[in-house]
Amino acid sequence: MGIAIEQGLFDQEFARDGIAVTSLRASASRDVRESHFDHRQPDSFRQGGSTPPIWSYAIHRDTRLIGLTWVDEYQAIIARLESGITEPRHLRNRRIGIARRVNDKIDFFAAMSLRGAHAALRLGGVDPGDVEFVDLPVQETYMGDSEESNSGQLWSGGHRARRQQVEPFALVRGTVDAIYVSGAAGLWMREFLGARDVVELGSHPDPEIRGSNQQPATLTVSAQLMADRPDLVERYVAQIAKAALWSQSNRAYAVQSFANEVGTSYEWADAAYGPRSHMLLVPSVQEPLVRGLVSHKNFLLEHGFIQQDFDVEQWICRDPLERGGWK
């Protein structure tokens, strides 16, 4: 979606209808921007990590899942060099820090961190009961006050930089022995701290190990818009697919777009998302991606991030992709 916004594809497509497509961050209202997490805004689309839309649907927010993408990224459990923790089995009887946003409805990064930790323990043959998970409370909310922008990015640089602040402080102070990191920011943090990978999860061959908030990412739409104007939804999806197909021949642009989106440099984005990331942006509802989403939903349910189960198949609407030929 970010590349489509940058290239003005939505503006070009809908201008003739007198329809303005704007970013949530274009609103000065924090309540409007919070729709990125709870999908409260009517006639809205959302593309991003799967934890908030799963939570929203579980509380009966009326949305439709219309596409999935899976771009692997660097994910790891890291520890200080002097800790002696060099592989997952060494996590037994150690402390893993998990930041907890005490003022947010859905704590997507805590879910990511916990799932990453459980994946590492599984690889090391360590029972989660043999590890101390240390909650690290964070008062600041994900959606802070921010200047208005129609770039499609919801967070300013400062707010983004503070997103994973408490965990590395705890690691340096020695109040925890290991933490989860991900993406370009995670790579940078590992190098800044002089830490080591206990295990790198993002390149593991098993999708159950790699699965997380972003793997797969979701594209959702308000159910009422899908019901009232399926033609608009199809045209919107077509612009995302158009940008994704263009990216396949323009890797440098795509990587720079990733960098812009997560607030980092080209170098870190290139290293974090791998050589094929630009080839994986066309949304689909293919079975492997759906299985990945079901797995993440089940993890969220098992660990209390959502309170009610649901059938993912009932959430999916395949019509926009199928009518556009973007299977």
C-alpha positions as protocol buffer text, in pm:
chain_id: "A"
residue {
  index: 1
  type: MET
  ca { x: 0 y: 0 z: 0 }
}
residue {
  index: 2
  type: GLY
  ca { x: 285 y: 238 z: 82 }
}
residue {
  index: 3
  type: ILE
  ca { x: 427 y: 226 z: -269 }
}
residue {
  index: 4
  type: ALA
  ca { x: 83 y: 286 z: -419 }
}
residue {
  index: 5
  type: ILE
  ca { x: 45 y: 592 z: -195 }
}
residue {
  index: 6
  type: GLU
  ca { x: 392 y: 723 z: -283 }
}
residue {
  index: 7
  type: GLN
  ca { x: 318 y: 693 z: -653 }
}
residue {
  index: 8
  type: GLY
  ca { x: -21 y: 859 z: -626 }
}
residue {
  index: 9
  type: LEU
  ca { x: -206 y: 560 z: -766 }
}
residue {
  index: 10
  type: PHE
  ca { x: -509 y: 596 z: -540 }
}
residue {
  index: 11
  type: ASP
  ca { x: -540 y: 966 z: -620 }
}
residue {
  index: 12
  type: GLN
  ca { x: -524 y: 895 z: -993 }
}
residue {
  index: 13
  type: GLU
  ca { x: -773 y: 610 z: -975 }
}
residue {
  index: 14
  type: PHE
  ca { x: -1043 y: 779 z: -769 }
}
residue {
  index: 15
  type: ALA
  ca { x: -1010 y: 1145 z: -870 }
}
residue {
  index: 16
  type: ARG
  ca { x: -1267 y: 1103 z: -1147 }
}
residue {
  index: 17
  type: ASP
  ca { x: -1521 y: 988 z: -888 }
}
residue {
  index: 18
  type: GLY
  ca { x: -1453 y: 1284 z: -660 }
}
residue {
  index: 19
  type: ILE
  ca { x: -1330 y: 1041 z: -393 }
}
residue {
  index: 20
  type: ALA
  ca { x: -1037 y: 1146 z: -176 }
}
residue {
  index: 21
  type: VAL
  ca { x: -825 y: 863 z: -35 }
}
residue {
  index: 22
  type: THR
  ca { x: -642 y: 987 z: 274 }
}
residue {
  index: 23
  type: SER
  ca { x: -417 y: 837 z: 536 }
}
residue {
  index: 24
  type: LEU
  ca { x: -542 y: 794 z: 891 }
}
residue {
  index: 25
  type: ARG
  ca { x: -253 y: 1017 z: 998 }
}
residue {
  index: 26
  type: ALA
  ca { x: -396 y: 1297 z: 785 }
}
residue {
  index: 27
  type: SER
  ca { x: -648 y: 1339 z: 1065 }
}
residue {
  index: 28
  type: ALA
  ca { x: -562 y: 1549 z: 1368 }
}
residue {
  index: 29
  type: SER
  ca { x: -782 y: 1319 z: 1576 }
}
residue {
  index: 30
  type: ARG
  ca { x: -607 y: 1046 z: 1767 }
}
residue {
  index: 31
  type: ASP
  ca { x: -935 y: 852 z: 1774 }
}
residue {
  index: 32
  type: VAL
  ca { x: -929 y: 841 z: 1394 }
}
residue {
  index: 33
  type: ARG
  ca { x: -567 y: 726 z: 1386 }
}
residue {
  index: 34
  type: GLU
  ca { x: -649 y: 454 z: 1641 }
}
residue {
  index: 35
  type: SER
  ca { x: -852 y: 289 z: 1364 }
}
residue {
  index: 36
  type: HIS
  ca { x: -524 y: 134 z: 1253 }
}
residue {
  index: 37
  type: PHE
  ca { x: -566 y: -90 z: 1558 }
}
residue {
  index: 38
  type: ASP
  ca { x: -942 y: -123 z: 1603 }
}
residue {
  index: 39
  type: HIS
  ca { x: -1072 y: -53 z: 1249 }
}
residue {
  index: 40
  type: ARG
  ca { x: -1343 y: 175 z: 1386 }
}
residue {
  index: 41
  type: GLN
  ca { x: -1355 y: 410 z: 1088 }
}
residue {
  index: 42
  type: PRO
  ca { x: -1623 y: 336 z: 827 }
}
residue {
  index: 43
  type: ASP
  ca { x: -1522 y: 302 z: 462 }
}
residue {
  index: 44
  type: SER
  ca { x: -1163 y: 230 z: 556 }
}
residue {
  index: 45
  type: PHE
  ca { x: -886 y: -4 z: 447 }
}
residue {
  index: 46
  type: ARG
  ca { x: -598 y: -127 z: 659 }
}
residue {
  index: 47
  type: GLN
  ca { x: -280 y: -304 z: 555 }
}
residue {
  index: 48
  type: GLY
  ca { x: -20 y: -411 z: 808 }
}
residue {
  index: 49
  type: GLY
  ca { x: 50 y: -654 z: 1089 }
}
residue {
  index: 50
  type: SER
  ca { x: -213 y: -919 z: 1156 }
}
residue {
  index: 51
  type: THR
  ca { x: -247 y: -894 z: 1535 }
}
residue {
  index: 52
  type: PRO
  ca { x: -467 y: -578 z: 1552 }
}
residue {
  index: 53
  type: PRO
  ca { x: -713 y: -689 z: 1279 }
}
residue {
  index: 54
  type: ILE
  ca { x: -740 y: -1036 z: 1438 }
}
residue {
  index: 55
  type: TRP
  ca { x: -817 y: -868 z: 1771 }
}
residue {
  index: 56
  type: SER
  ca { x: -1069 y: -635 z: 1606 }
}
residue {
  index: 57
  type: TYR
  ca { x: -1253 y: -918 z: 1434 }
}
residue {
  index: 58
  type: ALA
  ca { x: -1254 y: -1120 z: 1757 }
}
residue {
  index: 59
  type: ILE
  ca { x: -1442 y: -836 z: 1929 }
}
residue {
  index: 60
  type: HIS
  ca { x: -1691 y: -836 z: 1639 }
}
residue {
  index: 61
  type: ARG
  ca { x: -1561 y: -538 z: 1446 }
}
residue {
  index: 62
  type: ASP
  ca { x: -1726 y: -590 z: 1107 }
}
residue {
  index: 63
  type: THR
  ca { x: -1440 y: -621 z: 860 }
}
residue {
  index: 64
  type: ARG
  ca { x: -1344 y: -840 z: 568 }
}
residue {
  index: 65
  type: LEU
  ca { x: -1003 y: -990 z: 506 }
}
residue {
  index: 66
  type: ILE
  ca { x: -927 y: -936 z: 137 }
}
residue {
  index: 67
  type: GLY
  ca { x: -557 y: -1012 z: 105 }
}
residue {
  index: 68
  type: LEU
  ca { x: -243 y: -1143 z: 270 }
}
residue {
  index: 69
  type: THR
  ca { x: 127 y: -1095 z: 205 }
}
residue {
  index: 70
  type: TRP
  ca { x: 427 y: -1266 z: 358 }
}
residue {
  index: 71
  type: VAL
  ca { x: 761 y: -1085 z: 354 }
}
residue {
  index: 72
  type: ASP
  ca { x: 1013 y: -1250 z: 583 }
}
residue {
  index: 73
  type: GLU
  ca { x: 1218 y: -1020 z: 802 }
}
residue {
  index: 74
  type: TYR
  ca { x: 1501 y: -1050 z: 1048 }
}
residue {
  index: 75
  type: GLN
  ca { x: 1367 y: -1178 z: 1381 }
}
residue {
  index: 76
  type: ALA
  ca { x: 1589 y: -1293 z: 1663 }
}
residue {
  index: 77
  type: ILE
  ca { x: 1636 y: -1350 z: 2031 }
}
residue {
  index: 78
  type: ILE
  ca { x: 1950 y: -1161 z: 2126 }
}
residue {
  index: 79
  type: ALA
  ca { x: 2170 y: -1163 z: 2436 }
}
residue {
  index: 80
  type: ARG
  ca { x: 2481 y: -983 z: 2558 }
}
residue {
  index: 81
  type: LEU
  ca { x: 2812 y: -1138 z: 2449 }
}
residue {
  index: 82
  type: GLU
  ca { x: 2922 y: -1193 z: 2809 }
}
residue {
  index: 83
  type: SER
  ca { x: 2599 y: -1376 z: 2903 }
}
residue {
  index: 84
  type: GLY
  ca { x: 2716 y: -1715 z: 2780 }
}
residue {
  index: 85
  type: ILE
  ca { x: 2386 y: -1757 z: 2595 }
}
residue {
  index: 86
  type: THR
  ca { x: 2484 y: -1867 z: 2248 }
}
residue {
  index: 87
  type: GLU
  ca { x: 2200 y: -2101 z: 2146 }
}
residue {
  index: 88
  type: PRO
  ca { x: 1834 y: -2157 z: 2237 }
}
residue {
  index: 89
  type: ARG
  ca { x: 1898 y: -2438 z: 2489 }
}
residue {
  index: 90
  type: HIS
  ca { x: 2095 y: -2190 z: 2699 }
}
residue {
  index: 91
  type: LEU
  ca { x: 1772 y: -1996 z: 2768 }
}
residue {
  index: 92
  type: ARG
  ca { x: 1667 y: -2253 z: 3029 }
}
residue {
  index: 93
  type: ASN
  ca { x: 1643 y: -2086 z: 3371 }
}
residue {
  index: 94
  type: ARG
  ca { x: 1714 y: -1744 z: 3216 }
}
residue {
  index: 95
  type: ARG
  ca { x: 1505 y: -1424 z: 3201 }
}
residue {
  index: 96
  type: ILE
  ca { x: 1344 y: -1305 z: 2878 }
}
residue {
  index: 97
  type: GLY
  ca { x: 1214 y: -948 z: 2877 }
}
residue {
  index: 98
  type: ILE
  ca { x: 869 y: -876 z: 2732 }
}
residue {
  index: 99
  type: ALA
  ca { x: 759 y: -511 z: 2704 }
}
residue {
  index: 100
  type: ARG
  ca { x: 396 y: -465 z: 2805 }
}
residue {
  index: 101
  type: ARG
  ca { x: 199 y: -160 z: 2687 }
}
residue {
  index: 102
  type: VAL
  ca { x: -28 y: -106 z: 2985 }
}
residue {
  index: 103
  type: ASN
  ca { x: -241 y: 163 z: 2818 }
}
residue {
  index: 104
  type: ASP
  ca { x: -313 y: -5 z: 2482 }
}
residue {
  index: 105
  type: LYS
  ca { x: -611 y: -221 z: 2389 }
}
residue {
  index: 106
  type: ILE
  ca { x: -406 y: -468 z: 2189 }
}
residue {
  index: 107
  type: ASP
  ca { x: -35 y: -508 z: 2254 }
}
residue {
  index: 108
  type: PHE
  ca { x: 90 y: -634 z: 1920 }
}
residue {
  index: 109
  type: PHE
  ca { x: 460 y: -611 z: 2001 }
}
residue {
  index: 110
  type: ALA
  ca { x: 422 y: -808 z: 2322 }
}
residue {
  index: 111
  type: ALA
  ca { x: 250 y: -1077 z: 2115 }
}
residue {
  index: 112
  type: MET
  ca { x: 537 y: -1070 z: 1863 }
}
residue {
  index: 113
  type: SER
  ca { x: 798 y: -1091 z: 2137 }
}
residue {
  index: 114
  type: LEU
  ca { x: 626 y: -1373 z: 2319 }
}
residue {
  index: 115
  type: ARG
  ca { x: 574 y: -1575 z: 2001 }
}
residue {
  index: 116
  type: GLY
  ca { x: 938 y: -1525 z: 1904 }
}
residue {
  index: 117
  type: ALA
  ca { x: 1049 y: -1637 z: 2249 }
}
residue {
  index: 118
  type: HIS
  ca { x: 831 y: -1948 z: 2235 }
}
residue {
  index: 119
  type: ALA
  ca { x: 968 y: -2031 z: 1889 }
}
residue {
  index: 120
  type: ALA
  ca { x: 1323 y: -2005 z: 2021 }
}
residue {
  index: 121
  type: LEU
  ca { x: 1244 y: -2224 z: 2321 }
}
residue {
  index: 122
  type: ARG
  ca { x: 1086 y: -2483 z: 2095 }
}
residue {
  index: 123
  type: LEU
  ca { x: 1403 y: -2496 z: 1886 }
}
residue {
  index: 124
  type: GLY
  ca { x: 1610 y: -2541 z: 2200 }
}
residue {
  index: 125
  type: GLY
  ca { x: 1388 y: -2806 z: 2353 }
}
residue {
  index: 126
  type: VAL
  ca { x: 1318 y: -2578 z: 2649 }
}
residue {
  index: 127
  type: ASP
  ca { x: 982 y: -2580 z: 2826 }
}
residue {
  index: 128
  type: PRO
  ca { x: 841 y: -2225 z: 2864 }
}
residue {
  index: 129
  type: GLY
  ca { x: 786 y: -2307 z: 3230 }
}
residue {
  index: 130
  type: ASP
  ca { x: 1162 y: -2329 z: 3270 }
}
residue {
  index: 131
  type: VAL
  ca { x: 1209 y: -1964 z: 3167 }
}
residue {
  index: 132
  type: GLU
  ca { x: 1124 y: -1648 z: 3358 }
}
residue {
  index: 133
  type: PHE
  ca { x: 932 y: -1403 z: 3141 }
}
residue {
  index: 134
  type: VAL
  ca { x: 993 y: -1057 z: 3285 }
}
residue {
  index: 135
  type: ASP
  ca { x: 720 y: -803 z: 3211 }
}
residue {
  index: 136
  type: LEU
  ca { x: 860 y: -457 z: 3135 }
}
residue {
  index: 137
  type: PRO
  ca { x: 576 y: -200 z: 3167 }
}
residue {
  index: 138
  type: VAL
  ca { x: 552 y: 81 z: 2912 }
}
residue {
  index: 139
  type: GLN
  ca { x: 321 y: 377 z: 2975 }
}
residue {
  index: 140
  type: GLU
  ca { x: 345 y: 540 z: 2631 }
}
residue {
  index: 141
  type: THR
  ca { x: 84 y: 420 z: 2384 }
}
residue {
  index: 142
  type: TYR
  ca { x: 158 y: 301 z: 2033 }
}
residue {
  index: 143
  type: MET
  ca { x: -50 y: 579 z: 1883 }
}
residue {
  index: 144
  type: GLY
  ca { x: 97 y: 894 z: 2028 }
}
residue {
  index: 145
  type: ASP
  ca { x: 31 y: 1254 z: 1939 }
}
residue {
  index: 146
  type: SER
  ca { x: 184 y: 1325 z: 1599 }
}
residue {
  index: 147
  type: GLU
  ca { x: 193 y: 1587 z: 1329 }
}
residue {
  index: 148
  type: GLU
  ca { x: -53 y: 1537 z: 1045 }
}
residue {
  index: 149
  type: SER
  ca { x: 70 y: 1365 z: 729 }
}
residue {
  index: 150
  type: ASN
  ca { x: -83 y: 1190 z: 429 }
}
residue {
  index: 151
  type: SER
  ca { x: 225 y: 975 z: 366 }
}
residue {
  index: 152
  type: GLY
  ca { x: 56 y: 659 z: 490 }
}
residue {
  index: 153
  type: GLN
  ca { x: 297 y: 635 z: 783 }
}
residue {
  index: 154
  type: LEU
  ca { x: 133 y: 660 z: 1124 }
}
residue {
  index: 155
  type: TRP
  ca { x: 435 y: 736 z: 1341 }
}
residue {
  index: 156
  type: SER
  ca { x: 683 y: 1020 z: 1363 }
}
residue {
  index: 157
  type: GLY
  ca { x: 1052 y: 941 z: 1393 }
}
residue {
  index: 158
  type: GLY
  ca { x: 1076 y: 1008 z: 1764 }
}
residue {
  index: 159
  type: HIS
  ca { x: 777 y: 796 z: 1854 }
}
residue {
  index: 160
  type: ARG
  ca { x: 905 y: 512 z: 1636 }
}
residue {
  index: 161
  type: ALA
  ca { x: 1252 y: 532 z: 1793 }
}
residue {
  index: 162
  type: ARG
  ca { x: 1103 y: 484 z: 2139 }
}
residue {
  index: 163
  type: ARG
  ca { x: 893 y: 182 z: 2041 }
}
residue {
  index: 164
  type: GLN
  ca { x: 1146 y: -71 z: 2168 }
}
residue {
  index: 165
  type: GLN
  ca { x: 1322 y: 135 z: 2429 }
}
residue {
  index: 166
  type: VAL
  ca { x: 1261 y: -50 z: 2754 }
}
residue {
  index: 167
  type: GLU
  ca { x: 1391 y: -393 z: 2646 }
}
residue {
  index: 168
  type: PRO
  ca { x: 1749 y: -292 z: 2551 }
}
residue {
  index: 169
  type: PHE
  ca { x: 1776 y: -83 z: 2868 }
}
residue {
  index: 170
  type: ALA
  ca { x: 1680 y: -390 z: 3069 }
}
residue {
  index: 171
  type: LEU
  ca { x: 1931 y: -601 z: 2877 }
}
residue {
  index: 172
  type: VAL
  ca { x: 2214 y: -356 z: 2938 }
}
residue {
  index: 173
  type: ARG
  ca { x: 2125 y: -319 z: 3307 }
}
residue {
  index: 174
  type: GLY
  ca { x: 2121 y: -695 z: 3347 }
}
residue {
  index: 175
  type: THR
  ca { x: 1760 y: -720 z: 3468 }
}
residue {
  index: 176
  type: VAL
  ca { x: 1689 y: -958 z: 3178 }
}
residue {
  index: 177
  type: ASP
  ca { x: 1916 y: -1199 z: 2992 }
}
residue {
  index: 178
  type: ALA
  ca { x: 1760 y: -1196 z: 2645 }
}
residue {
  index: 179
  type: ILE
  ca { x: 1509 y: -1001 z: 2435 }
}
residue {
  index: 180
  type: TYR
  ca { x: 1326 y: -1035 z: 2105 }
}
residue {
  index: 181
  type: VAL
  ca { x: 1405 y: -798 z: 1819 }
}
residue {
  index: 182
  type: SER
  ca { x: 1282 y: -776 z: 1461 }
}
residue {
  index: 183
  type: GLY
  ca { x: 1314 y: -594 z: 1131 }
}
residue {
  index: 184
  type: ALA
  ca { x: 1560 y: -322 z: 1043 }
}
residue {
  index: 185
  type: ALA
  ca { x: 1534 y: -169 z: 1389 }
}
residue {
  index: 186
  type: GLY
  ca { x: 1620 y: -505 z: 1543 }
}
residue {
  index: 187
  type: LEU
  ca { x: 1932 y: -544 z: 1332 }
}
residue {
  index: 188
  type: TRP
  ca { x: 2045 y: -194 z: 1420 }
}
residue {
  index: 189
  type: MET
  ca { x: 1978 y: -255 z: 1788 }
}
residue {
  index: 190
  type: ARG
  ca { x: 2179 y: -577 z: 1791 }
}
residue {
  index: 191
  type: GLU
  ca { x: 2479 y: -400 z: 1643 }
}
residue {
  index: 192
  type: PHE
  ca { x: 2442 y: -93 z: 1865 }
}
residue {
  index: 193
  type: LEU
  ca { x: 2433 y: -310 z: 2178 }
}
residue {
  index: 194
  type: GLY
  ca { x: 2717 y: -531 z: 2062 }
}
residue {
  index: 195
  type: ALA
  ca { x: 2486 y: -827 z: 2125 }
}
residue {
  index: 196
  type: ARG
  ca { x: 2465 y: -1164 z: 1950 }
}
residue {
  index: 197
  type: ASP
  ca { x: 2186 y: -1367 z: 1798 }
}
residue {
  index: 198
  type: VAL
  ca { x: 2091 y: -1654 z: 2027 }
}
residue {
  index: 199
  type: VAL
  ca { x: 1882 y: -1770 z: 1734 }
}
residue {
  index: 200
  type: GLU
  ca { x: 1772 y: -1597 z: 1414 }
}
residue {
  index: 201
  type: LEU
  ca { x: 1410 y: -1690 z: 1346 }
}
residue {
  index: 202
  type: GLY
  ca { x: 1326 y: -1496 z: 1029 }
}
residue {
  index: 203
  type: SER
  ca { x: 1514 y: -1725 z: 791 }
}
residue {
  index: 204
  type: HIS
  ca { x: 1414 y: -2055 z: 952 }
}
residue {
  index: 205
  type: PRO
  ca { x: 1263 y: -2301 z: 699 }
}
residue {
  index: 206
  type: ASP
  ca { x: 959 y: -2378 z: 916 }
}
residue {
  index: 207
  type: PRO
  ca { x: 684 y: -2114 z: 870 }
}
residue {
  index: 208
  type: GLU
  ca { x: 559 y: -2193 z: 1221 }
}
residue {
  index: 209
  type: ILE
  ca { x: 890 y: -2061 z: 1352 }
}
residue {
  index: 210
  type: ARG
  ca { x: 892 y: -1756 z: 1122 }
}
residue {
  index: 211
  type: GLY
  ca { x: 525 y: -1673 z: 1172 }
}
residue {
  index: 212
  type: SER
  ca { x: 453 y: -1351 z: 1359 }
}
residue {
  index: 213
  type: ASN
  ca { x: 259 y: -1025 z: 1342 }
}
residue {
  index: 214
  type: GLN
  ca { x: 397 y: -942 z: 997 }
}
residue {
  index: 215
  type: GLN
  ca { x: 414 y: -1296 z: 865 }
}
residue {
  index: 216
  type: PRO
  ca { x: 158 y: -1282 z: 718 }
}
residue {
  index: 217
  type: ALA
  ca { x: 43 y: -921 z: 702 }
}
residue {
  index: 218
  type: THR
  ca { x: -322 y: -850 z: 632 }
}
residue {
  index: 219
  type: LEU
  ca { x: -526 y: -628 z: 403 }
}
residue {
  index: 220
  type: THR
  ca { x: -871 y: -562 z: 546 }
}
residue {
  index: 221
  type: VAL
  ca { x: -1167 y: -342 z: 458 }
}
residue {
  index: 222
  type: SER
  ca { x: -1482 y: -226 z: 636 }
}
residue {
  index: 223
  type: ALA
  ca { x: -1754 y: -484 z: 573 }
}
residue {
  index: 224
  type: GLN
  ca { x: -2012 y: -216 z: 492 }
}
residue {
  index: 225
  type: LEU
  ca { x: -1794 y: -71 z: 216 }
}
residue {
  index: 226
  type: MET
  ca { x: -1740 y: -421 z: 79 }
}
residue {
  index: 227
  type: ALA
  ca { x: -2117 y: -473 z: 75 }
}
residue {
  index: 228
  type: ASP
  ca { x: -2216 y: -131 z: -61 }
}
residue {
  index: 229
  type: ARG
  ca { x: -1938 y: -65 z: -314 }
}
residue {
  index: 230
  type: PRO
  ca { x: -1753 y: -382 z: -408 }
}
residue {
  index: 231
  type: ASP
  ca { x: -1644 y: -204 z: -726 }
}
residue {
  index: 232
  type: LEU
  ca { x: -1448 y: 54 z: -526 }
}
residue {
  index: 233
  type: VAL
  ca { x: -1285 y: -217 z: -317 }
}
residue {
  index: 234
  type: GLU
  ca { x: -1182 y: -405 z: -631 }
}
residue {
  index: 235
  type: ARG
  ca { x: -1031 y: -90 z: -781 }
}
residue {
  index: 236
  type: TYR
  ca { x: -845 y: -15 z: -458 }
}
residue {
  index: 237
  type: VAL
  ca { x: -698 y: -364 z: -446 }
}
residue {
  index: 238
  type: ALA
  ca { x: -602 y: -334 z: -812 }
}
residue {
  index: 239
  type: GLN
  ca { x: -387 y: -31 z: -736 }
}
residue {
  index: 240
  type: ILE
  ca { x: -207 y: -217 z: -458 }
}
residue {
  index: 241
  type: ALA
  ca { x: -145 y: -508 z: -694 }
}
residue {
  index: 242
  type: LYS
  ca { x: -29 y: -270 z: -967 }
}
residue {
  index: 243
  type: ALA
  ca { x: 227 y: -113 z: -734 }
}
residue {
  index: 244
  type: ALA
  ca { x: 338 y: -456 z: -614 }
}
residue {
  index: 245
  type: LEU
  ca { x: 392 y: -586 z: -967 }
}
residue {
  index: 246
  type: TRP
  ca { x: 583 y: -271 z: -1060 }
}
residue {
  index: 247
  type: SER
  ca { x: 805 y: -324 z: -757 }
}
residue {
  index: 248
  type: GLN
  ca { x: 916 y: -661 z: -890 }
}
residue {
  index: 249
  type: SER
  ca { x: 1117 y: -477 z: -1157 }
}
residue {
  index: 250
  type: ASN
  ca { x: 1221 y: -191 z: -928 }
}
residue {
  index: 251
  type: ARG
  ca { x: 1386 y: -346 z: -625 }
}
residue {
  index: 252
  type: ALA
  ca { x: 1585 y: -41 z: -518 }
}
residue {
  index: 253
  type: TYR
  ca { x: 1271 y: 172 z: -506 }
}
residue {
  index: 254
  type: ALA
  ca { x: 1085 y: -96 z: -309 }
}
residue {
  index: 255
  type: VAL
  ca { x: 1363 y: -132 z: -52 }
}
residue {
  index: 256
  type: GLN
  ca { x: 1380 y: 245 z: -8 }
}
residue {
  index: 257
  type: SER
  ca { x: 1004 y: 247 z: 42 }
}
residue {
  index: 258
  type: PHE
  ca { x: 1042 y: -18 z: 314 }
}
residue {
  index: 259
  type: ALA
  ca { x: 1310 y: 198 z: 473 }
}
residue {
  index: 260
  type: ASN
  ca { x: 1087 y: 506 z: 464 }
}
residue {
  index: 261
  type: GLU
  ca { x: 798 y: 311 z: 614 }
}
residue {
  index: 262
  type: VAL
  ca { x: 993 y: 185 z: 914 }
}
residue {
  index: 263
  type: GLY
  ca { x: 1208 y: 496 z: 957 }
}
residue {
  index: 264
  type: THR
  ca { x: 1549 y: 354 z: 876 }
}
residue {
  index: 265
  type: SER
  ca { x: 1819 y: 363 z: 609 }
}
residue {
  index: 266
  type: TYR
  ca { x: 1832 y: 169 z: 285 }
}
residue {
  index: 267
  type: GLU
  ca { x: 2122 y: -37 z: 422 }
}
residue {
  index: 268
  type: TRP
  ca { x: 1931 y: -166 z: 724 }
}
residue {
  index: 269
  type: ALA
  ca { x: 1611 y: -231 z: 527 }
}
residue {
  index: 270
  type: ASP
  ca { x: 1805 y: -420 z: 262 }
}
residue {
  index: 271
  type: ALA
  ca { x: 1968 y: -639 z: 526 }
}
residue {
  index: 272
  type: ALA
  ca { x: 1650 y: -697 z: 728 }
}
residue {
  index: 273
  type: TYR
  ca { x: 1406 y: -791 z: 453 }
}
residue {
  index: 274
  type: GLY
  ca { x: 1626 y: -990 z: 219 }
}
residue {
  index: 275
  type: PRO
  ca { x: 1689 y: -1006 z: -155 }
}
residue {
  index: 276
  type: ARG
  ca { x: 1337 y: -1121 z: -256 }
}
residue {
  index: 277
  type: SER
  ca { x: 1120 y: -886 z: -51 }
}
residue {
  index: 278
  type: HIS
  ca { x: 1020 y: -680 z: -357 }
}
residue {
  index: 279
  type: MET
  ca { x: 883 y: -995 z: -524 }
}
residue {
  index: 280
  type: LEU
  ca { x: 637 y: -1078 z: -245 }
}
residue {
  index: 281
  type: LEU
  ca { x: 407 y: -776 z: -226 }
}
residue {
  index: 282
  type: VAL
  ca { x: 111 y: -888 z: -441 }
}
residue {
  index: 283
  type: PRO
  ca { x: -176 y: -972 z: -201 }
}
residue {
  index: 284
  type: SER
  ca { x: -335 y: -1315 z: -218 }
}
residue {
  index: 285
  type: VAL
  ca { x: -538 y: -1554 z: -6 }
}
residue {
  index: 286
  type: GLN
  ca { x: -339 y: -1861 z: -97 }
}
residue {
  index: 287
  type: GLU
  ca { x: -360 y: -2153 z: 143 }
}
residue {
  index: 288
  type: PRO
  ca { x: -8 y: -2130 z: 294 }
}
residue {
  index: 289
  type: LEU
  ca { x: -71 y: -1768 z: 392 }
}
residue {
  index: 290
  type: VAL
  ca { x: -412 y: -1851 z: 536 }
}
residue {
  index: 291
  type: ARG
  ca { x: -256 y: -2133 z: 742 }
}
residue {
  index: 292
  type: GLY
  ca { x: -1 y: -1886 z: 873 }
}
residue {
  index: 293
  type: LEU
  ca { x: -277 y: -1646 z: 978 }
}
residue {
  index: 294
  type: VAL
  ca { x: -470 y: -1924 z: 1151 }
}
residue {
  index: 295
  type: SER
  ca { x: -156 y: -2024 z: 1339 }
}
residue {
  index: 296
  type: HIS
  ca { x: -103 y: -1668 z: 1463 }
}
residue {
  index: 297
  type: LYS
  ca { x: -469 y: -1634 z: 1560 }
}
residue {
  index: 298
  type: ASN
  ca { x: -442 y: -1956 z: 1760 }
}
residue {
  index: 299
  type: PHE
  ca { x: -131 y: -1826 z: 1939 }
}
residue {
  index: 300
  type: LEU
  ca { x: -307 y: -1502 z: 2031 }
}
residue {
  index: 301
  type: LEU
  ca { x: -603 y: -1699 z: 2168 }
}
residue {
  index: 302
  type: GLU
  ca { x: -385 y: -1942 z: 2364 }
}
residue {
  index: 303
  type: HIS
  ca { x: -193 y: -1660 z: 2533 }
}
residue {
  index: 304
  type: GLY
  ca { x: -485 y: -1432 z: 2610 }
}
residue {
  index: 305
  type: PHE
  ca { x: -433 y: -1157 z: 2352 }
}
residue {
  index: 306
  type: ILE
  ca { x: -781 y: -1232 z: 2218 }
}
residue {
  index: 307
  type: GLN
  ca { x: -1067 y: -1375 z: 2424 }
}
residue {
  index: 308
  type: GLN
  ca { x: -1285 y: -1532 z: 2156 }
}
residue {
  index: 309
  type: ASP
  ca { x: -1206 y: -1775 z: 1877 }
}
residue {
  index: 310
  type: PHE
  ca { x: -1341 y: -1742 z: 1523 }
}
residue {
  index: 311
  type: ASP
  ca { x: -1327 y: -1914 z: 1185 }
}
residue {
  index: 312
  type: VAL
  ca { x: -1075 y: -1732 z: 964 }
}
residue {
  index: 313
  type: GLU
  ca { x: -1246 y: -1867 z: 651 }
}
residue {
  index: 314
  type: GLN
  ca { x: -1563 y: -1678 z: 745 }
}
residue {
  index: 315
  type: TRP
  ca { x: -1357 y: -1359 z: 767 }
}
residue {
  index: 316
  type: ILE
  ca { x: -1208 y: -1392 z: 418 }
}
residue {
  index: 317
  type: CYS
  ca { x: -1370 y: -1232 z: 114 }
}
residue {
  index: 318
  type: ARG
  ca { x: -1195 y: -1350 z: -203 }
}
residue {
  index: 319
  type: ASP
  ca { x: -1404 y: -1151 z: -450 }
}
residue {
  index: 320
  type: PRO
  ca { x: -1182 y: -841 z: -497 }
}
residue {
  index: 321
  type: LEU
  ca { x: -874 y: -1048 z: -576 }
}
residue {
  index: 322
  type: GLU
  ca { x: -1055 y: -1301 z: -791 }
}
residue {
  index: 323
  type: ARG
  ca { x: -1249 y: -1045 z: -995 }
}
residue {
  index: 324
  type: GLY
  ca { x: -929 y: -853 z: -1055 }
}
residue {
  index: 325
  type: GLY
  ca { x: -738 y: -1165 z: -1151 }
}
residue {
  index: 326
  type: TRP
  ca { x: -488 y: -1119 z: -867 }
}
residue {
  index: 327
  type: LYS
  ca { x: -497 y: -1474 z: -731 }
}
